[in-house]
Amino acid sequence: MLPDHGRPAAELLAELNSLRAADLPVRGGKVTAYVYDTGLPEVHEAAHRAYAEMLEVNMLDPTAFPSMVALERQVVGAVAETLGRPGAPGIFTSGGTESIMLAVKAARDARPGATRVVLPVTAHPAFHKAAHYLGLEIVPVPVDPVTYRASVPAFGDTLDERTALAVVSAPSYPQGVVDPVGEIAALAASRGVLCHVDACVGGWLLPWLREAGAAIPPFDLAVPGVTSISCDLHKFGYAPKGASVLLFRDAELRRRAYFASAAWPGYTIVNATVQSSRSAGPLGGAWATLEALGREGYRELGRRTLEATRRLAEGVRKIPGLRVLGEPEAALVAIAGSPEVDVFVLADEARTRGWFLQPQLSYAGIPANIHITVTGVTLAGVDAMLEVIEEAAEAARRRGPAEVPEGLPELIASLDLDALDDATFAELAASAGITLGLPAGNGPAAQPGTAPGTAPEMAVVNAILDALPAATREAILLRFLSVTYSPPA
Ligand SMILES: Cc1ncc(COP(=O)(O)O)c(C=O)c1O
């Protein structure tokens, strides 16, 4: 695989370009998940240049590279000022998952012996991951079946001296609604429990939506009882990936997130994050994005996002067979189908028309749906998006629901998946009509979604997954990853 002789940069870049031709586009608003586009190319360009400028600075040692300390102070300071507590201590991390991991570690170490993390079923799986890595236990509580907000009485029944952390979301990703932060944080405080607000997706959006006129309930560090909050700049901050800020009520709690070790004969280790050596590129990119947009820029993006979200939700409510779940307060819209319109088929139909709409499986009584993240660029194309959704819904109605082979989910659920090796598993899946992994050779022609007629048919796979219990879904997803990253046969 490694060439014997070095290759010229131009050739390498051309190869990257051709590989990327198979990817979903990161700009333009037709991919409604994973990517955040301001619609302002000059802002992204400034971020790229700053990212490259800081790329080789190693954040391992602040004394060696004081530039990154200066940048981190500015970035954390801007977030603290906007999220209710100017001067609050914070950490710049690589993303939502790392911020959450550190918030959970700080809580664990602040209350020795408490082993539970209490969260609504709509909370992000990063908390499950953190609990898994840190040896804690998740206690899920239900959400209201109409509003999808966390149930306050359920928290009331659950928080006690065994609880290391109570978690609320502002907003939750699946339906884009803000949990009752004030009530749950007050309840937590009254029981001596720390409370984390997961504002990974909303922290850098809700303040601007509020300024644009949306009724956003209090959710930040100014709310009594809130002890930490995470805010991803690589989401609605529009920074390049690898950028999140975790803020704490005080420096004592932040110290619980840190790690130091002198237990070896090498250089001293003191880390604010899970990673040790890490590039300052993401920090440079985040700083430049904040500076290039400023308050005014974010306010304008908030205004556009709010208008696009309202138009999208109104438009979807008029399409027969579809409904919006809850009352989305941020810029995340979940659209459920009906017996006549299968959302998984709808997503496939949209994909053949060049649009990626993210399928979400049913869980905890919440129906399957498609999820749209509205960003700064969406407003310019919101009518086209609505047209595609309407057309795709009509096509889905004509095609009918995805057909799950009879008895297949039951058969899969009864298998001991751990006993099968990857190859046997892939064969078994293929016999049920499911191809695991990407096609060999990444030529654009072999790739999904790049030309009409080449989009992958995912509806049956999604319908099968939807019919399985969560633990079986997880086992299958791990196999998918394992097969994807194995050498092609
Ligand atoms: C509410 C929420 N929390 C946490 C995360 C995890 O963020 P990341 O993918 O940056 O690790 C996400 C990602 O979408 C999110 O929406």
Short mmCIF file of N, CA, C and O in Angstrom, two decimals, residues 303-424:
data_model
loop_
_atom_site.label_atom_id
_atom_site.label_comp_id
_atom_site.label_asym_id
_atom_site.label_seq_id
_atom_site.Cartn_x
_atom_site.Cartn_y
_atom_site.Cartn_z
N ARG A 303 -31.25 34.50 12.48
CA ARG A 303 -32.50 35.00 11.88
C ARG A 303 -32.89 34.13 10.69
O ARG A 303 -34.03 33.69 10.55
N ARG A 304 -31.91 33.85 9.84
CA ARG A 304 -32.19 33.03 8.65
C ARG A 304 -32.61 31.61 9.04
O ARG A 304 -33.50 31.02 8.43
N THR A 305 -31.93 31.09 10.04
CA THR A 305 -32.20 29.72 10.47
C THR A 305 -33.61 29.61 11.04
O THR A 305 -34.34 28.66 10.76
N LEU A 306 -33.99 30.62 11.83
CA LEU A 306 -35.32 30.62 12.43
C LEU A 306 -36.40 30.67 11.34
O LEU A 306 -37.36 29.89 11.36
N GLU A 307 -36.19 31.55 10.38
CA GLU A 307 -37.19 31.67 9.31
C GLU A 307 -37.28 30.37 8.51
O GLU A 307 -38.38 29.87 8.20
N ALA A 308 -36.13 29.80 8.19
CA ALA A 308 -36.13 28.55 7.41
C ALA A 308 -36.81 27.43 8.19
O ALA A 308 -37.59 26.65 7.63
N THR A 309 -36.54 27.35 9.51
CA THR A 309 -37.14 26.28 10.32
C THR A 309 -38.66 26.43 10.35
O THR A 309 -39.40 25.45 10.20
N ARG A 310 -39.12 27.65 10.54
CA ARG A 310 -40.58 27.87 10.59
C ARG A 310 -41.22 27.53 9.25
O ARG A 310 -42.27 26.87 9.22
N ARG A 311 -40.58 27.95 8.17
CA ARG A 311 -41.17 27.64 6.86
C ARG A 311 -41.16 26.15 6.58
O ARG A 311 -42.12 25.59 6.02
N LEU A 312 -40.09 25.50 6.99
CA LEU A 312 -40.02 24.05 6.77
C LEU A 312 -41.12 23.34 7.57
O LEU A 312 -41.86 22.51 7.01
N ALA A 313 -41.23 23.67 8.86
CA ALA A 313 -42.23 22.98 9.70
C ALA A 313 -43.64 23.25 9.18
O ALA A 313 -44.46 22.32 9.06
N GLU A 314 -43.92 24.49 8.83
CA GLU A 314 -45.27 24.82 8.29
C GLU A 314 -45.54 24.04 7.01
O GLU A 314 -46.61 23.49 6.81
N GLY A 315 -44.54 24.01 6.12
CA GLY A 315 -44.70 23.32 4.84
C GLY A 315 -44.94 21.83 5.04
O GLY A 315 -45.81 21.23 4.41
N VAL A 316 -44.17 21.22 5.95
CA VAL A 316 -44.29 19.77 6.17
C VAL A 316 -45.67 19.45 6.73
O VAL A 316 -46.28 18.43 6.35
N ARG A 317 -46.19 20.32 7.61
CA ARG A 317 -47.52 20.06 8.21
C ARG A 317 -48.61 20.01 7.14
O ARG A 317 -49.67 19.45 7.37
N LYS A 318 -48.35 20.61 5.99
CA LYS A 318 -49.38 20.60 4.92
C LYS A 318 -49.26 19.37 4.01
O LYS A 318 -50.08 19.17 3.13
N ILE A 319 -48.21 18.58 4.18
CA ILE A 319 -48.03 17.43 3.28
C ILE A 319 -48.79 16.22 3.85
O ILE A 319 -48.51 15.80 4.97
N PRO A 320 -49.73 15.66 3.06
CA PRO A 320 -50.52 14.53 3.58
C PRO A 320 -49.61 13.35 3.97
O PRO A 320 -48.67 13.04 3.24
N GLY A 321 -49.91 12.76 5.12
CA GLY A 321 -49.17 11.58 5.53
C GLY A 321 -47.93 11.87 6.36
O GLY A 321 -47.26 10.96 6.83
N LEU A 322 -47.60 13.17 6.53
CA LEU A 322 -46.42 13.52 7.33
C LEU A 322 -46.83 14.39 8.51
O LEU A 322 -47.82 15.12 8.44
N ARG A 323 -46.03 14.33 9.58
CA ARG A 323 -46.26 15.24 10.69
C ARG A 323 -44.94 15.55 11.38
O ARG A 323 -44.00 14.73 11.38
N VAL A 324 -44.88 16.76 11.96
CA VAL A 324 -43.68 17.17 12.68
C VAL A 324 -43.83 16.69 14.12
O VAL A 324 -44.89 16.85 14.73
N LEU A 325 -42.77 16.10 14.66
CA LEU A 325 -42.83 15.61 16.05
C LEU A 325 -42.54 16.75 17.02
O LEU A 325 -41.52 17.44 16.91
N GLY A 326 -43.45 16.97 17.95
CA GLY A 326 -43.27 18.03 18.95
C GLY A 326 -43.30 19.40 18.32
O GLY A 326 -43.76 19.58 17.18
N GLU A 327 -42.85 20.39 19.09
CA GLU A 327 -42.76 21.78 18.59
C GLU A 327 -41.29 22.13 18.60
O GLU A 327 -40.76 22.59 19.62
N PRO A 328 -40.58 21.91 17.49
CA PRO A 328 -39.13 22.13 17.52
C PRO A 328 -38.80 23.58 17.90
O PRO A 328 -39.32 24.51 17.32
N GLU A 329 -37.93 23.72 18.92
CA GLU A 329 -37.58 25.07 19.39
C GLU A 329 -36.26 25.54 18.81
O GLU A 329 -35.93 26.72 18.91
N ALA A 330 -35.50 24.61 18.25
CA ALA A 330 -34.20 25.01 17.70
C ALA A 330 -34.30 24.92 16.18
O ALA A 330 -35.27 25.39 15.60
N ALA A 331 -33.32 24.33 15.53
CA ALA A 331 -33.35 24.24 14.07
C ALA A 331 -33.27 22.79 13.64
O ALA A 331 -32.66 22.46 12.63
N LEU A 332 -33.86 21.92 14.47
CA LEU A 332 -33.86 20.49 14.18
C LEU A 332 -35.31 20.06 14.06
O LEU A 332 -36.10 20.28 14.98
N VAL A 333 -35.64 19.46 12.92
CA VAL A 333 -37.04 19.11 12.66
C VAL A 333 -37.12 17.61 12.39
O VAL A 333 -36.44 17.10 11.50
N ALA A 334 -37.95 16.93 13.19
CA ALA A 334 -38.14 15.48 13.00
C ALA A 334 -39.52 15.27 12.37
O ALA A 334 -40.53 15.76 12.88
N ILE A 335 -39.53 14.52 11.27
CA ILE A 335 -40.78 14.33 10.51
C ILE A 335 -41.15 12.86 10.52
O ILE A 335 -40.40 12.01 10.02
N ALA A 336 -42.31 12.57 11.10
CA ALA A 336 -42.78 11.18 11.14
C ALA A 336 -43.72 10.94 9.97
O ALA A 336 -44.33 11.88 9.43
N GLY A 337 -43.84 9.67 9.59
CA GLY A 337 -44.72 9.31 8.48
C GLY A 337 -46.05 8.79 8.99
O GLY A 337 -46.58 9.27 10.02
N SER A 338 -46.58 7.82 8.32
CA SER A 338 -47.91 7.28 8.62
C SER A 338 -47.95 5.89 7.98
O SER A 338 -47.01 5.51 7.27
N PRO A 339 -49.05 5.14 8.20
CA PRO A 339 -49.10 3.80 7.56
C PRO A 339 -48.94 3.90 6.04
O PRO A 339 -48.38 3.01 5.41
N GLU A 340 -49.38 5.00 5.44
CA GLU A 340 -49.28 5.11 3.96
C GLU A 340 -47.92 5.62 3.49
O GLU A 340 -47.47 5.31 2.40
N VAL A 341 -47.28 6.48 4.32
CA VAL A 341 -46.00 7.06 3.89
C VAL A 341 -44.90 6.59 4.84
O VAL A 341 -44.82 7.03 5.99
N ASP A 342 -44.07 5.68 4.34
CA ASP A 342 -42.96 5.13 5.13
C ASP A 342 -41.78 6.10 5.02
O ASP A 342 -41.28 6.38 3.92
N VAL A 343 -41.34 6.62 6.16
CA VAL A 343 -40.26 7.63 6.12
C VAL A 343 -38.95 7.06 5.59
O VAL A 343 -38.13 7.80 5.03
N PHE A 344 -38.73 5.75 5.77
CA PHE A 344 -37.48 5.19 5.25
C PHE A 344 -37.51 5.17 3.72
O PHE A 344 -36.49 5.41 3.06
N VAL A 345 -38.67 4.86 3.17
CA VAL A 345 -38.81 4.89 1.70
C VAL A 345 -38.70 6.35 1.22
O VAL A 345 -38.04 6.64 0.22
N LEU A 346 -39.31 7.24 1.97
CA LEU A 346 -39.22 8.67 1.64
C LEU A 346 -37.74 9.11 1.57
O LEU A 346 -37.32 9.80 0.63
N ALA A 347 -36.95 8.70 2.57
CA ALA A 347 -35.53 9.10 2.60
C ALA A 347 -34.81 8.56 1.36
O ALA A 347 -34.01 9.27 0.74
N ASP A 348 -35.09 7.32 0.96
CA ASP A 348 -34.47 6.76 -0.26
C ASP A 348 -34.89 7.56 -1.49
O ASP A 348 -34.08 7.84 -2.38
N GLU A 349 -36.17 7.90 -1.55
CA GLU A 349 -36.67 8.65 -2.70
C GLU A 349 -36.01 10.03 -2.77
O GLU A 349 -35.67 10.51 -3.84
N ALA A 350 -35.83 10.66 -1.60
CA ALA A 350 -35.17 11.98 -1.57
C ALA A 350 -33.72 11.84 -2.04
O ALA A 350 -33.19 12.68 -2.76
N ARG A 351 -33.10 10.72 -1.64
CA ARG A 351 -31.69 10.51 -2.00
C ARG A 351 -31.53 10.37 -3.51
O ARG A 351 -30.58 10.90 -4.09
N THR A 352 -32.46 9.70 -4.17
CA THR A 352 -32.34 9.57 -5.63
C THR A 352 -32.54 10.94 -6.28
O THR A 352 -32.14 11.15 -7.42
N ARG A 353 -33.14 11.87 -5.55
CA ARG A 353 -33.32 13.24 -6.09
C ARG A 353 -32.19 14.16 -5.64
O ARG A 353 -32.28 15.38 -5.78
N GLY A 354 -31.12 13.56 -5.02
CA GLY A 354 -29.94 14.36 -4.67
C GLY A 354 -29.97 14.99 -3.29
O GLY A 354 -29.13 15.82 -2.96
N TRP A 355 -30.93 14.59 -2.44
CA TRP A 355 -31.02 15.16 -1.09
C TRP A 355 -30.82 14.07 -0.06
O TRP A 355 -31.41 12.99 -0.15
N PHE A 356 -30.02 14.36 0.97
CA PHE A 356 -29.84 13.40 2.06
C PHE A 356 -30.65 13.87 3.27
O PHE A 356 -30.39 14.92 3.84
N LEU A 357 -31.66 13.07 3.63
CA LEU A 357 -32.45 13.32 4.84
C LEU A 357 -32.14 12.19 5.81
O LEU A 357 -32.17 11.02 5.42
N GLN A 358 -31.86 12.53 7.06
CA GLN A 358 -31.34 11.52 7.99
C GLN A 358 -32.45 10.67 8.63
O GLN A 358 -33.31 11.20 9.32
N PRO A 359 -32.42 9.34 8.41
CA PRO A 359 -33.42 8.50 9.07
C PRO A 359 -33.11 8.31 10.55
O PRO A 359 -31.95 8.17 10.92
N GLN A 360 -34.13 8.32 11.39
CA GLN A 360 -33.97 8.00 12.82
C GLN A 360 -34.94 6.84 13.14
O GLN A 360 -36.11 6.87 12.74
N LEU A 361 -34.41 5.84 13.83
CA LEU A 361 -35.23 4.67 14.15
C LEU A 361 -36.15 4.97 15.33
O LEU A 361 -35.87 5.86 16.13
N SER A 362 -37.23 4.19 15.43
CA SER A 362 -38.14 4.35 16.57
C SER A 362 -37.42 3.90 17.85
O SER A 362 -36.55 3.03 17.81
N TYR A 363 -37.81 4.52 18.96
CA TYR A 363 -37.18 4.14 20.23
C TYR A 363 -38.03 4.66 21.38
O TYR A 363 -38.52 5.80 21.32
N ALA A 364 -38.17 3.86 22.39
CA ALA A 364 -38.88 4.26 23.61
C ALA A 364 -40.25 4.87 23.30
O ALA A 364 -40.64 5.88 23.89
N GLY A 365 -40.96 4.27 22.35
CA GLY A 365 -42.31 4.74 22.03
C GLY A 365 -42.33 5.92 21.09
O GLY A 365 -43.41 6.40 20.70
N ILE A 366 -41.16 6.43 20.70
CA ILE A 366 -41.09 7.57 19.77
C ILE A 366 -40.98 6.99 18.35
O ILE A 366 -40.13 6.14 18.10
N PRO A 367 -41.85 7.43 17.43
CA PRO A 367 -41.86 6.77 16.12
C PRO A 367 -40.62 7.08 15.27
O PRO A 367 -39.95 8.09 15.49
N ALA A 368 -40.39 6.21 14.29
CA ALA A 368 -39.32 6.45 13.32
C ALA A 368 -39.61 7.76 12.60
O ALA A 368 -40.77 8.15 12.45
N ASN A 369 -38.57 8.42 12.16
CA ASN A 369 -38.77 9.72 11.50
C ASN A 369 -37.56 10.08 10.66
O ASN A 369 -36.53 9.40 10.70
N ILE A 370 -37.70 11.15 9.88
CA ILE A 370 -36.51 11.70 9.24
C ILE A 370 -36.19 13.03 9.90
O ILE A 370 -37.08 13.77 10.30
N HIS A 371 -34.90 13.30 9.99
CA HIS A 371 -34.42 14.42 10.80
C HIS A 371 -33.71 15.41 9.89
O HIS A 371 -32.83 15.03 9.11
N ILE A 372 -34.09 16.66 10.04
CA ILE A 372 -33.45 17.70 9.21
C ILE A 372 -32.81 18.74 10.12
O ILE A 372 -33.46 19.29 11.00
N THR A 373 -31.52 18.97 9.91
CA THR A 373 -30.84 20.05 10.61
C THR A 373 -30.82 21.26 9.67
O THR A 373 -30.23 21.21 8.60
N VAL A 374 -31.51 22.30 10.10
CA VAL A 374 -31.57 23.53 9.30
C VAL A 374 -30.34 24.36 9.63
O VAL A 374 -30.03 24.56 10.81
N THR A 375 -29.63 24.86 8.62
CA THR A 375 -28.45 25.70 8.89
C THR A 375 -28.59 27.02 8.15
O THR A 375 -29.62 27.28 7.52
N GLY A 376 -27.53 27.82 8.23
CA GLY A 376 -27.58 29.15 7.62
C GLY A 376 -27.91 29.12 6.15
O GLY A 376 -28.55 30.03 5.62
N VAL A 377 -27.49 28.05 5.47
CA VAL A 377 -27.66 28.00 4.02
C VAL A 377 -29.07 27.53 3.63
O VAL A 377 -29.49 27.69 2.48
N THR A 378 -29.83 26.97 4.58
CA THR A 378 -31.09 26.31 4.24
C THR A 378 -32.13 27.26 3.65
O THR A 378 -32.86 26.90 2.72
N LEU A 379 -32.19 28.47 4.19
CA LEU A 379 -33.27 29.39 3.79
C LEU A 379 -33.33 29.57 2.28
O LEU A 379 -34.41 29.53 1.68
N ALA A 380 -32.15 29.70 1.66
CA ALA A 380 -32.12 29.95 0.21
C ALA A 380 -32.75 28.78 -0.55
O ALA A 380 -33.26 28.96 -1.66
N GLY A 381 -32.74 27.56 0.04
CA GLY A 381 -33.26 26.40 -0.69
C GLY A 381 -34.45 25.75 -0.02
O GLY A 381 -34.78 24.59 -0.32
N VAL A 382 -35.11 26.47 0.90
CA VAL A 382 -36.16 25.80 1.69
C VAL A 382 -37.35 25.40 0.82
O VAL A 382 -37.97 24.35 1.04
N ASP A 383 -37.66 26.18 -0.20
CA ASP A 383 -38.79 25.81 -1.06
C ASP A 383 -38.45 24.55 -1.84
O ASP A 383 -39.28 23.64 -1.96
N ALA A 384 -37.21 24.50 -2.34
CA ALA A 384 -36.80 23.30 -3.08
C ALA A 384 -36.81 22.08 -2.16
O ALA A 384 -37.22 20.98 -2.56
N MET A 385 -36.40 22.28 -0.91
CA MET A 385 -36.39 21.16 0.05
C MET A 385 -37.83 20.66 0.27
O MET A 385 -38.08 19.44 0.26
N LEU A 386 -38.74 21.59 0.44
CA LEU A 386 -40.14 21.19 0.65
C LEU A 386 -40.71 20.47 -0.57
O LEU A 386 -41.44 19.49 -0.43
N GLU A 387 -40.35 20.96 -1.75
CA GLU A 387 -40.83 20.28 -2.97
C GLU A 387 -40.34 18.84 -3.01
O GLU A 387 -41.08 17.91 -3.35
N VAL A 388 -39.06 18.66 -2.68
CA VAL A 388 -38.49 17.30 -2.72
C VAL A 388 -39.18 16.42 -1.68
O VAL A 388 -39.50 15.25 -1.95
N ILE A 389 -39.42 16.97 -0.49
CA ILE A 389 -40.07 16.15 0.55
C ILE A 389 -41.47 15.75 0.07
O ILE A 389 -41.89 14.60 0.22
N GLU A 390 -42.17 16.69 -0.53
CA GLU A 390 -43.53 16.39 -1.00
C GLU A 390 -43.50 15.32 -2.10
O GLU A 390 -44.25 14.34 -2.05
N GLU A 391 -42.59 15.51 -3.04
CA GLU A 391 -42.47 14.53 -4.14
C GLU A 391 -42.08 13.15 -3.60
O GLU A 391 -42.63 12.12 -4.01
N ALA A 392 -41.10 13.16 -2.68
CA ALA A 392 -40.61 11.89 -2.13
C ALA A 392 -41.71 11.21 -1.32
O ALA A 392 -41.84 9.97 -1.32
N ALA A 393 -42.52 12.00 -0.62
CA ALA A 393 -43.63 11.43 0.16
C ALA A 393 -44.65 10.79 -0.78
O ALA A 393 -45.16 9.70 -0.52
N GLU A 394 -44.91 11.47 -1.89
CA GLU A 394 -45.87 10.94 -2.87
C GLU A 394 -45.34 9.62 -3.46
O GLU A 394 -46.06 8.63 -3.59
N ALA A 395 -44.04 9.64 -3.78
CA ALA A 395 -43.43 8.42 -4.34
C ALA A 395 -43.47 7.29 -3.32
O ALA A 395 -43.72 6.12 -3.66
N ALA A 396 -43.23 7.63 -2.05
CA ALA A 396 -43.25 6.62 -0.99
C ALA A 396 -44.66 6.05 -0.84
O ALA A 396 -44.85 4.85 -0.61
N ARG A 397 -45.65 6.89 -0.99
CA ARG A 397 -47.04 6.43 -0.90
C ARG A 397 -47.32 5.43 -2.03
O ARG A 397 -47.91 4.39 -1.83
N ARG A 398 -46.83 5.77 -3.24
CA ARG A 398 -47.06 4.87 -4.39
C ARG A 398 -46.35 3.53 -4.18
O ARG A 398 -46.88 2.48 -4.49
N ARG A 399 -45.10 3.61 -3.65
CA ARG A 399 -44.32 2.36 -3.48
C ARG A 399 -44.82 1.50 -2.32
O ARG A 399 -44.60 0.30 -2.29
N GLY A 400 -45.41 2.16 -1.33
CA GLY A 400 -45.84 1.41 -0.14
C GLY A 400 -44.67 1.22 0.82
O GLY A 400 -43.52 1.47 0.46
N PRO A 401 -44.97 0.75 2.03
CA PRO A 401 -43.92 0.61 3.05
C PRO A 401 -42.85 -0.41 2.67
O PRO A 401 -43.13 -1.33 1.90
N ALA A 402 -41.65 -0.23 3.20
CA ALA A 402 -40.55 -1.19 2.97
C ALA A 402 -40.98 -2.55 3.49
O ALA A 402 -41.58 -2.66 4.56
N GLU A 403 -40.69 -3.58 2.69
CA GLU A 403 -41.13 -4.91 3.10
C GLU A 403 -40.04 -5.68 3.82
O GLU A 403 -38.99 -5.98 3.24
N VAL A 404 -40.27 -5.98 5.06
CA VAL A 404 -39.32 -6.76 5.84
C VAL A 404 -39.66 -8.24 5.63
O VAL A 404 -40.80 -8.64 5.84
N PRO A 405 -38.66 -9.02 5.16
CA PRO A 405 -38.94 -10.45 4.97
C PRO A 405 -39.53 -11.06 6.24
O PRO A 405 -39.02 -10.83 7.34
N GLU A 406 -40.59 -11.84 6.05
CA GLU A 406 -41.32 -12.33 7.22
C GLU A 406 -40.43 -13.17 8.14
O GLU A 406 -39.68 -14.03 7.67
N GLY A 407 -40.49 -12.89 9.38
CA GLY A 407 -39.74 -13.68 10.37
C GLY A 407 -38.28 -13.28 10.50
O GLY A 407 -37.58 -13.77 11.40
N LEU A 408 -37.77 -12.40 9.60
CA LEU A 408 -36.34 -12.09 9.63
C LEU A 408 -35.91 -11.39 10.93
O LEU A 408 -34.92 -11.82 11.55
N PRO A 409 -36.60 -10.34 11.38
CA PRO A 409 -36.15 -9.71 12.63
C PRO A 409 -36.11 -10.70 13.79
O PRO A 409 -35.15 -10.71 14.56
N GLU A 410 -37.12 -11.57 13.86
CA GLU A 410 -37.16 -12.55 14.95
C GLU A 410 -35.97 -13.51 14.83
O GLU A 410 -35.32 -13.84 15.81
N LEU A 411 -35.69 -13.90 13.58
CA LEU A 411 -34.57 -14.82 13.36
C LEU A 411 -33.26 -14.15 13.79
O LEU A 411 -32.45 -14.73 14.52
N ILE A 412 -33.06 -12.90 13.36
CA ILE A 412 -31.82 -12.19 13.70
C ILE A 412 -31.71 -12.04 15.22
O ILE A 412 -30.66 -12.28 15.82
N ALA A 413 -32.82 -11.64 15.83
CA ALA A 413 -32.79 -11.40 17.28
C ALA A 413 -32.50 -12.68 18.06
O ALA A 413 -31.97 -12.63 19.17
N SER A 414 -32.80 -13.84 17.43
CA SER A 414 -32.57 -15.10 18.17
C SER A 414 -31.14 -15.62 17.99
O SER A 414 -30.74 -16.56 18.66
N LEU A 415 -30.38 -15.03 17.06
CA LEU A 415 -29.02 -15.54 16.81
C LEU A 415 -28.05 -15.09 17.88
O LEU A 415 -28.20 -13.99 18.44
N ASP A 416 -27.03 -15.91 18.12
CA ASP A 416 -25.95 -15.48 18.99
C ASP A 416 -24.91 -14.80 18.10
O ASP A 416 -24.01 -15.43 17.56
N LEU A 417 -25.07 -13.48 17.92
CA LEU A 417 -24.24 -12.78 16.94
C LEU A 417 -22.76 -12.82 17.30
O LEU A 417 -21.90 -12.84 16.44
N ASP A 418 -22.47 -12.86 18.61
CA ASP A 418 -21.07 -12.89 19.04
C ASP A 418 -20.34 -14.15 18.56
O ASP A 418 -19.12 -14.15 18.44
N ALA A 419 -21.12 -15.20 18.30
CA ALA A 419 -20.48 -16.47 17.92
C ALA A 419 -20.10 -16.50 16.43
O ALA A 419 -19.40 -17.39 15.98
N LEU A 420 -20.56 -15.52 15.65
CA LEU A 420 -20.28 -15.53 14.21
C LEU A 420 -19.06 -14.66 13.90
O LEU A 420 -18.91 -13.58 14.48
N ASP A 421 -18.20 -15.13 12.96
CA ASP A 421 -17.12 -14.22 12.55
C ASP A 421 -17.68 -13.25 11.50
O ASP A 421 -18.80 -13.42 11.01
N ASP A 422 -16.90 -12.22 11.18
CA ASP A 422 -17.41 -11.15 10.31
C ASP A 422 -17.86 -11.68 8.95
O ASP A 422 -18.88 -11.27 8.41
N ALA A 423 -17.05 -12.63 8.38
CA ALA A 423 -17.36 -13.12 7.04
C ALA A 423 -18.70 -13.86 7.05
O ALA A 423 -19.55 -13.64 6.18
N THR A 424 -18.90 -14.72 8.04
CA THR A 424 -20.17 -15.46 8.13
C THR A 424 -21.32 -14.49 8.32
O THR A 424 -22.39 -14.64 7.72
#
